[in-house]
Short mmCIF file of C-alpha atoms in Angstrom, two decimals:
data_model
loop_
_atom_site.label_atom_id
_atom_site.label_comp_id
_atom_site.label_asym_id
_atom_site.label_seq_id
_atom_site.Cartn_x
_atom_site.Cartn_y
_atom_site.Cartn_z
CA MET A 28 99.98 79.09 98.87
CA LYS A 29 99.30 79.83 95.21
CA ASP A 30 101.72 79.36 92.32
CA CYS A 31 103.48 82.42 90.93
CA ALA A 32 101.85 83.68 87.77
CA GLU A 33 103.99 83.15 84.68
CA LYS A 34 106.34 81.01 86.75
CA ASP A 35 108.09 79.63 83.67
CA LYS A 36 109.20 83.07 82.49
CA ILE A 37 112.68 84.51 83.08
CA ASP A 38 113.17 86.40 86.36
CA ILE A 39 114.77 89.41 84.67
CA LEU A 40 114.87 91.58 87.81
CA SER A 41 117.44 89.17 89.29
CA MET A 42 119.77 89.59 86.31
CA PHE A 43 122.92 91.69 85.84
CA PRO A 44 123.48 93.69 82.62
CA GLU A 45 125.85 91.09 81.16
CA GLU A 46 123.26 88.36 81.78
CA ILE A 47 120.55 90.44 80.11
CA GLU A 48 122.92 91.04 77.19
CA GLN A 49 123.48 87.32 76.77
CA MET A 50 119.74 86.67 76.93
CA LEU A 51 119.03 89.29 74.24
CA GLY A 52 121.27 87.59 71.70
CA ASN A 53 121.79 89.75 68.61
CA GLU A 54 120.42 92.98 70.07
CA PRO A 55 122.88 95.92 70.37
CA ARG A 56 124.97 95.62 73.54
CA PHE A 57 123.78 98.94 74.97
CA ARG A 58 120.19 97.67 75.17
CA ALA A 59 121.04 95.49 78.17
CA GLY A 60 122.27 98.51 80.12
CA GLN A 61 119.15 100.48 79.24
CA ILE A 62 116.89 97.66 80.37
CA PHE A 63 118.87 97.16 83.59
CA ARG A 64 118.55 100.86 84.47
CA TRP A 65 114.81 100.81 83.84
CA LEU A 66 114.39 97.72 86.00
CA SER A 67 116.44 99.26 88.81
CA ASN A 68 114.03 102.18 88.86
CA GLY A 69 110.98 99.96 89.17
CA ALA A 70 109.75 100.31 85.57
CA CYS A 71 107.58 97.79 83.78
CA PHE A 72 108.30 96.83 80.18
CA GLU A 73 105.71 99.25 78.78
CA GLU A 74 107.47 102.17 80.49
CA MET A 75 110.84 101.51 78.83
CA THR A 76 110.29 104.25 76.27
CA ASN A 77 113.79 104.19 74.73
CA ILE A 78 113.46 100.48 73.95
CA PRO A 79 111.91 99.49 70.57
CA SER A 80 108.33 98.30 70.95
CA SER A 81 109.20 94.97 69.31
CA LEU A 82 111.85 94.30 71.97
CA ARG A 83 109.51 95.39 74.74
CA GLN A 84 106.97 92.88 73.49
CA LYS A 85 109.62 90.19 73.33
CA LEU A 86 110.57 90.91 76.95
CA ALA A 87 106.93 90.80 78.04
CA ASP A 88 106.49 87.45 76.30
CA THR A 89 109.58 85.80 77.79
CA CYS A 90 110.31 87.59 81.07
CA VAL A 91 108.51 88.60 84.23
CA ILE A 92 109.10 91.37 86.77
CA ARG A 93 107.98 90.04 90.14
CA THR A 94 107.71 93.01 92.47
CA PRO A 95 105.71 92.65 95.69
CA LYS A 96 102.35 94.28 96.30
CA ILE A 97 101.70 96.36 99.39
CA LYS A 98 99.02 94.39 101.21
CA LYS A 99 99.02 96.47 104.38
CA LYS A 100 100.74 99.68 105.41
CA LEU A 101 101.05 101.06 108.94
CA VAL A 102 102.38 104.59 109.50
CA SER A 103 103.60 105.69 112.93
CA SER A 104 101.97 108.88 114.19
CA ILE A 105 105.00 109.34 116.46
CA ASP A 106 107.96 109.36 114.07
CA GLY A 107 106.66 108.58 110.57
CA THR A 108 108.12 105.07 110.46
CA ILE A 109 106.26 102.92 107.91
CA LYS A 110 105.75 99.19 108.25
CA TYR A 111 104.82 97.29 105.10
CA LEU A 112 103.25 93.88 104.75
CA LEU A 113 104.30 92.87 101.24
CA GLU A 114 102.58 90.12 99.30
CA LEU A 115 104.74 88.08 96.95
CA CYS A 116 103.64 86.45 93.71
CA ASP A 117 102.65 83.17 95.40
CA GLY A 118 100.52 84.90 98.04
CA VAL A 119 102.94 84.64 100.98
CA CYS A 120 103.94 87.79 102.82
CA VAL A 121 107.05 89.40 104.25
CA GLU A 122 107.67 92.68 106.04
CA ALA A 123 109.79 95.75 105.37
CA VAL A 124 110.20 98.82 107.56
CA TYR A 125 110.98 102.32 106.27
CA MET A 126 112.75 104.65 108.71
CA VAL A 127 113.93 108.23 108.34
CA TYR A 128 117.20 109.23 109.97
CA GLU A 129 119.37 112.33 109.69
CA HIS A 130 121.84 110.34 107.59
CA GLY A 131 119.18 109.21 105.10
CA ASN A 132 116.20 106.97 104.43
CA THR A 133 116.69 103.42 105.68
CA LEU A 134 114.80 100.28 104.72
CA CYS A 135 114.88 97.10 106.77
CA VAL A 136 114.27 94.21 104.37
CA SER A 137 113.39 90.54 104.76
CA SER A 138 115.43 87.76 103.18
CA GLU A 139 113.19 84.74 103.77
CA VAL A 140 109.51 83.94 104.26
CA GLY A 141 109.75 82.90 107.90
CA CYS A 142 112.91 81.59 109.51
CA ARG A 143 114.20 78.21 110.68
CA MET A 144 116.72 79.52 113.23
CA GLY A 145 114.27 79.23 116.13
CA CYS A 146 115.44 82.12 118.32
CA ARG A 147 113.11 82.03 121.32
CA PHE A 148 112.45 85.80 121.48
CA CYS A 149 111.81 86.41 117.78
CA ALA A 150 108.40 86.60 116.07
CA SER A 151 109.85 85.85 112.63
CA THR A 152 110.58 82.23 113.44
CA LYS A 153 107.25 81.27 115.05
CA ALA A 154 105.84 79.57 111.94
CA GLY A 155 109.16 78.19 110.72
CA LEU A 156 110.64 78.70 107.25
CA LEU A 157 108.35 78.61 104.21
CA ARG A 158 110.90 79.52 101.55
CA ASN A 159 113.80 81.77 100.57
CA LEU A 160 113.33 85.05 98.78
CA THR A 161 114.91 85.47 95.36
CA ALA A 162 117.33 88.36 94.82
CA SER A 163 114.63 90.11 92.77
CA GLU A 164 112.09 89.78 95.59
CA ILE A 165 114.50 91.37 98.08
CA LEU A 166 115.24 94.13 95.57
CA GLY A 167 111.50 94.44 95.03
CA GLU A 168 111.08 95.44 98.67
CA VAL A 169 113.32 98.45 97.99
CA LEU A 170 111.47 99.35 94.79
CA ALA A 171 108.07 99.06 96.48
CA ALA A 172 109.10 101.35 99.37
CA GLU A 173 110.62 103.92 97.03
CA ALA A 174 107.53 103.96 94.82
CA ASP A 175 105.23 104.37 97.83
CA THR A 176 107.23 107.05 99.68
CA LYS A 177 108.48 108.88 96.54
CA THR A 178 111.91 108.99 98.18
CA ARG A 179 115.28 107.36 97.52
CA ILE A 180 116.47 104.63 99.86
CA SER A 181 120.08 105.34 100.83
CA ASN A 182 120.62 102.77 103.59
CA ILE A 183 119.59 99.11 103.87
CA VAL A 184 119.57 96.77 106.83
CA MET A 185 119.01 93.06 106.23
CA MET A 186 117.46 92.50 109.63
CA GLY A 187 113.87 91.75 108.71
CA ILE A 188 112.23 88.35 108.51
CA GLY A 189 114.68 85.51 107.86
CA GLU A 190 118.39 84.75 108.24
CA PRO A 191 120.30 86.34 105.31
CA LEU A 192 123.23 83.91 105.47
CA ASP A 193 120.81 80.97 105.36
CA ASN A 194 119.81 82.34 101.93
CA PHE A 195 123.41 83.09 101.01
CA GLU A 196 123.40 83.09 97.19
CA ASN A 197 120.30 85.26 96.86
CA THR A 198 121.55 87.62 99.57
CA VAL A 199 124.89 88.12 97.81
CA ARG A 200 123.23 88.57 94.42
CA PHE A 201 120.87 91.17 95.94
CA LEU A 202 123.80 93.05 97.48
CA ARG A 203 125.56 93.18 94.13
CA LEU A 204 122.39 94.20 92.30
CA VAL A 205 121.42 96.98 94.69
CA SER A 206 124.95 98.41 94.68
CA HIS A 207 125.52 98.12 90.92
CA PRO A 208 126.69 101.52 89.55
CA ASP A 209 124.21 101.30 86.66
CA GLY A 210 121.36 100.37 89.00
CA LYS A 211 120.34 101.59 92.46
CA ASN A 212 124.01 102.37 93.18
CA ILE A 213 123.52 102.16 96.95
CA SER A 214 126.95 101.99 98.55
CA LEU A 215 127.54 98.71 100.37
CA ARG A 216 129.11 100.79 103.13
CA HIS A 217 125.53 101.84 103.83
CA VAL A 218 124.27 98.25 104.04
CA SER A 219 124.16 96.10 107.18
CA VAL A 220 123.70 92.33 107.07
CA SER A 221 122.59 90.60 110.26
CA THR A 222 123.26 86.97 111.12
CA CYS A 223 122.59 84.80 114.15
CA GLY A 224 125.96 83.16 113.54
CA ILE A 225 126.19 80.67 110.65
CA VAL A 226 129.95 80.37 111.00
CA PRO A 227 130.91 78.79 107.63
CA LYS A 228 129.00 81.49 105.78
CA ILE A 229 130.77 84.25 107.75
CA TYR A 230 134.09 82.91 106.46
CA GLU A 231 132.66 82.68 102.95
CA LEU A 232 131.30 86.23 103.14
CA ALA A 233 134.69 87.53 104.27
CA GLU A 234 136.35 86.09 101.16
CA LEU A 235 133.95 88.02 98.90
CA GLY A 236 135.32 91.33 100.15
CA LEU A 237 131.98 93.15 100.14
CA PRO A 238 132.33 96.36 102.21
CA ILE A 239 129.11 95.80 104.17
CA THR A 240 128.67 96.11 107.92
CA LEU A 241 128.27 92.67 109.44
CA SER A 242 125.95 92.55 112.46
CA ILE A 243 126.20 89.54 114.75
CA SER A 244 123.12 88.65 116.78
CA LEU A 245 124.92 87.61 119.97
CA HIS A 246 122.36 88.19 122.77
CA ALA A 247 124.34 86.30 125.44
CA SER A 248 127.92 86.03 126.62
CA ASN A 249 128.26 82.30 127.36
CA ASN A 250 127.18 79.09 125.67
CA LYS A 251 124.66 78.07 128.32
CA ALA A 252 122.74 81.33 128.24
CA ARG A 253 122.95 81.67 124.47
CA GLY A 254 121.94 78.08 123.86
CA GLU A 255 118.75 78.58 125.87
CA ILE A 256 117.51 81.32 123.56
CA MET A 257 119.34 80.59 120.27
CA PRO A 258 119.38 76.99 118.97
CA ILE A 259 122.08 77.92 116.42
CA ASN A 260 124.53 77.98 119.32
CA SER A 261 124.51 74.17 119.52
CA ALA A 262 125.92 74.00 115.99
CA TYR A 263 128.23 77.01 116.25
CA PRO A 264 129.10 77.84 119.87
CA ILE A 265 130.41 81.21 120.93
CA GLU A 266 134.08 80.22 120.59
CA ALA A 267 133.60 79.27 116.92
CA LEU A 268 131.49 82.35 116.25
CA MET A 269 133.97 84.77 117.79
CA GLY A 270 136.81 83.11 115.89
CA ALA A 271 134.92 83.72 112.65
CA CYS A 272 134.32 87.34 113.66
CA ARG A 273 138.00 87.88 114.38
CA ASP A 274 138.91 86.38 111.01
CA TYR A 275 136.26 88.47 109.25
CA PHE A 276 137.77 91.69 110.58
CA GLU A 277 141.32 90.63 109.76
CA VAL A 278 140.31 89.81 106.16
CA THR A 279 138.01 92.75 105.47
CA GLY A 280 139.08 95.47 107.90
CA ARG A 281 135.41 96.16 108.51
CA ARG A 282 134.17 96.72 112.06
CA ILE A 283 131.56 94.24 113.27
CA SER A 284 128.47 95.35 115.17
CA PHE A 285 127.24 93.00 117.89
CA GLU A 286 123.49 92.97 118.49
CA TYR A 287 122.41 92.25 122.06
CA THR A 288 118.71 92.01 122.87
CA LEU A 289 118.15 92.79 126.53
CA ILE A 290 115.69 90.39 128.19
CA SER A 291 114.55 91.13 131.72
CA GLY A 292 116.01 88.72 134.26
CA LYS A 293 117.77 86.75 131.54
CA ASN A 294 120.81 88.66 130.28
CA ASP A 295 120.54 92.18 131.70
CA SER A 296 122.55 91.92 134.94
CA PHE A 297 125.83 93.70 135.68
CA GLU A 298 127.48 90.27 135.76
CA ALA A 299 126.23 89.65 132.22
CA ALA A 300 127.58 93.04 131.12
CA ASP A 301 130.99 92.30 132.64
CA GLU A 302 131.10 88.86 131.00
CA LEU A 303 130.07 90.33 127.65
CA ALA A 304 132.77 92.99 127.81
CA GLU A 305 135.41 90.40 128.70
CA LEU A 306 134.30 88.11 125.87
CA LEU A 307 134.39 90.83 123.22
CA LEU A 308 137.66 92.40 124.30
CA ARG A 309 139.36 89.02 124.54
CA SER A 310 137.95 87.58 121.35
CA MET A 311 138.46 90.64 119.20
CA THR A 312 142.13 91.05 119.98
CA ALA A 313 144.36 90.16 117.03
CA LYS A 314 147.34 87.81 117.23
CA ASP A 315 149.73 90.77 117.34
CA GLY A 316 147.86 92.19 120.34
CA THR A 317 146.01 94.85 118.38
CA ARG A 318 142.52 95.34 119.73
CA GLN A 319 139.92 95.44 116.99
CA PRO A 320 137.10 98.00 117.25
CA VAL A 321 134.02 96.67 119.02
CA HIS A 322 130.53 98.12 119.07
CA VAL A 323 127.48 96.71 120.84
CA ASN A 324 123.99 97.67 119.77
CA LEU A 325 121.69 97.14 122.74
CA ILE A 326 118.09 96.33 121.83
CA PRO A 327 115.42 96.27 124.56
CA LEU A 328 113.25 93.25 123.79
CA ASN A 329 110.18 93.81 121.64
CA ARG A 330 107.30 91.88 123.17
CA VAL A 331 106.07 88.97 121.04
CA ASP A 332 102.53 87.65 121.41
CA GLY A 333 102.53 84.36 123.30
CA ASN A 334 106.04 84.85 124.68
CA ALA A 335 106.50 85.47 128.41
CA MET A 336 109.86 87.21 127.97
CA SER A 337 109.82 90.95 128.65
CA ARG A 338 112.07 93.95 128.27
CA PRO A 339 113.92 95.50 131.23
CA ASP A 340 112.94 99.01 132.25
CA LYS A 341 114.74 102.03 130.85
CA GLU A 342 116.86 102.49 133.96
CA ARG A 343 118.19 98.93 133.73
CA VAL A 344 118.91 99.33 130.01
CA ASN A 345 120.88 102.53 130.57
CA ALA A 346 122.75 100.99 133.50
CA PHE A 347 123.76 98.00 131.33
CA GLN A 348 125.04 100.38 128.67
CA ARG A 349 127.07 102.40 131.17
CA ARG A 350 128.56 99.21 132.59
CA LEU A 351 129.78 98.10 129.15
CA CYS A 352 131.25 101.53 128.41
CA SER A 353 133.04 101.56 131.75
CA ARG A 354 134.68 98.26 130.74
CA GLY A 355 135.97 99.75 127.49
CA VAL A 356 133.25 98.54 125.13
CA ASN A 357 131.45 101.08 122.97
CA ALA A 358 127.71 100.50 123.37
CA THR A 359 124.60 102.33 122.24
CA VAL A 360 120.90 101.70 122.80
CA ARG A 361 118.93 101.31 119.60
CA ARG A 362 116.32 104.02 119.28
CA ARG A 363 112.91 102.41 119.12
CA LEU A 364 111.07 103.59 116.03
CA GLY A 365 107.40 103.07 115.27
CA PRO A 366 106.40 101.85 118.76
CA ASP A 367 102.72 102.47 117.99
CA ILE A 368 102.78 100.16 114.93
CA ASP A 369 104.86 97.26 116.32
CA ALA A 370 107.68 98.05 113.87
CA ALA A 371 109.74 95.06 115.04
CA CYS A 372 109.77 92.38 112.35
CA GLY A 373 107.51 89.36 112.15
CA GLN A 374 104.43 90.36 114.10
CA LEU A 375 102.38 91.91 111.30
CA ARG A 376 102.89 88.87 109.08
CA ILE A 377 101.78 86.47 111.84
CA ARG A 378 98.68 88.48 112.63
CA ASP A 379 97.74 88.65 108.97
CA ALA A 380 98.11 84.88 108.60
CA GLU A 381 95.85 84.32 111.61
CA THR A 382 93.00 86.43 110.19
#
């Protein structure tokens, strides 16, 4: 791993307008807003044409804009999904996936280089955690994808490499940067944040009142089954996790999405579906008896090299979905995009590191 170039300079892309204003000192107040807007559109200092050249030089001397470089790009011939391997300033890589839906262009971003959560079915965690991403590096993923595709990103899912709530401060700063009205201005109602269940951070996130969609990676309906595939369950068992989810909804009023990866012979039986429905309906019922809205996003397992786990066939997946719906739980099967480019996160980075 190499050191970031100009590592002692100010990371200006992570800054809000008021922070830029304070850094500029005696410059007119409106300059900070101008600079922030340029940065949010992926501009370098030289491109900030309404900024005096002397100030542009001062910024170049004292600040750095660390946007990732596209090291590898895979484009699906089936649906146009694009998978990026992005190289950061110190030479390490993360992944981002660009997807086109009817409701807009969506980017799945990474929040860490690797992951320490250890979920048995996930490629992202195979090499452990190298480091967190800064808020500017996460934002840089958005800027890189927009520059490459010449389109505007309207939806973001933080479901790439890493656990967003394990990098809490940078995740929150990114969310506020990317939604800033003078910047990208992406509505937080169009942003999903996924977590494997770091319970204290779910409570902390609820208190911030950010109108995101929280996605809980559940993947099993009892502690024994979940503990076998998700080590986080030993620290925060299902009862604690579901209590945090119930509190999150009561504080924010925002519906939670539950992610459930279907693994053949592991958690795809009718008994598992019945137990999952019972868990969600029981746990997401408020103290006054009001049932909170529940949605399950079923994800057939993406095969990971070196892992013997496999996905159930399509018939089993659809049967599991119907079983949940018959028990009163809204469930959909995630449409698999980019199957010809292994668009699931983690695998491209691992293969690149091995070459």
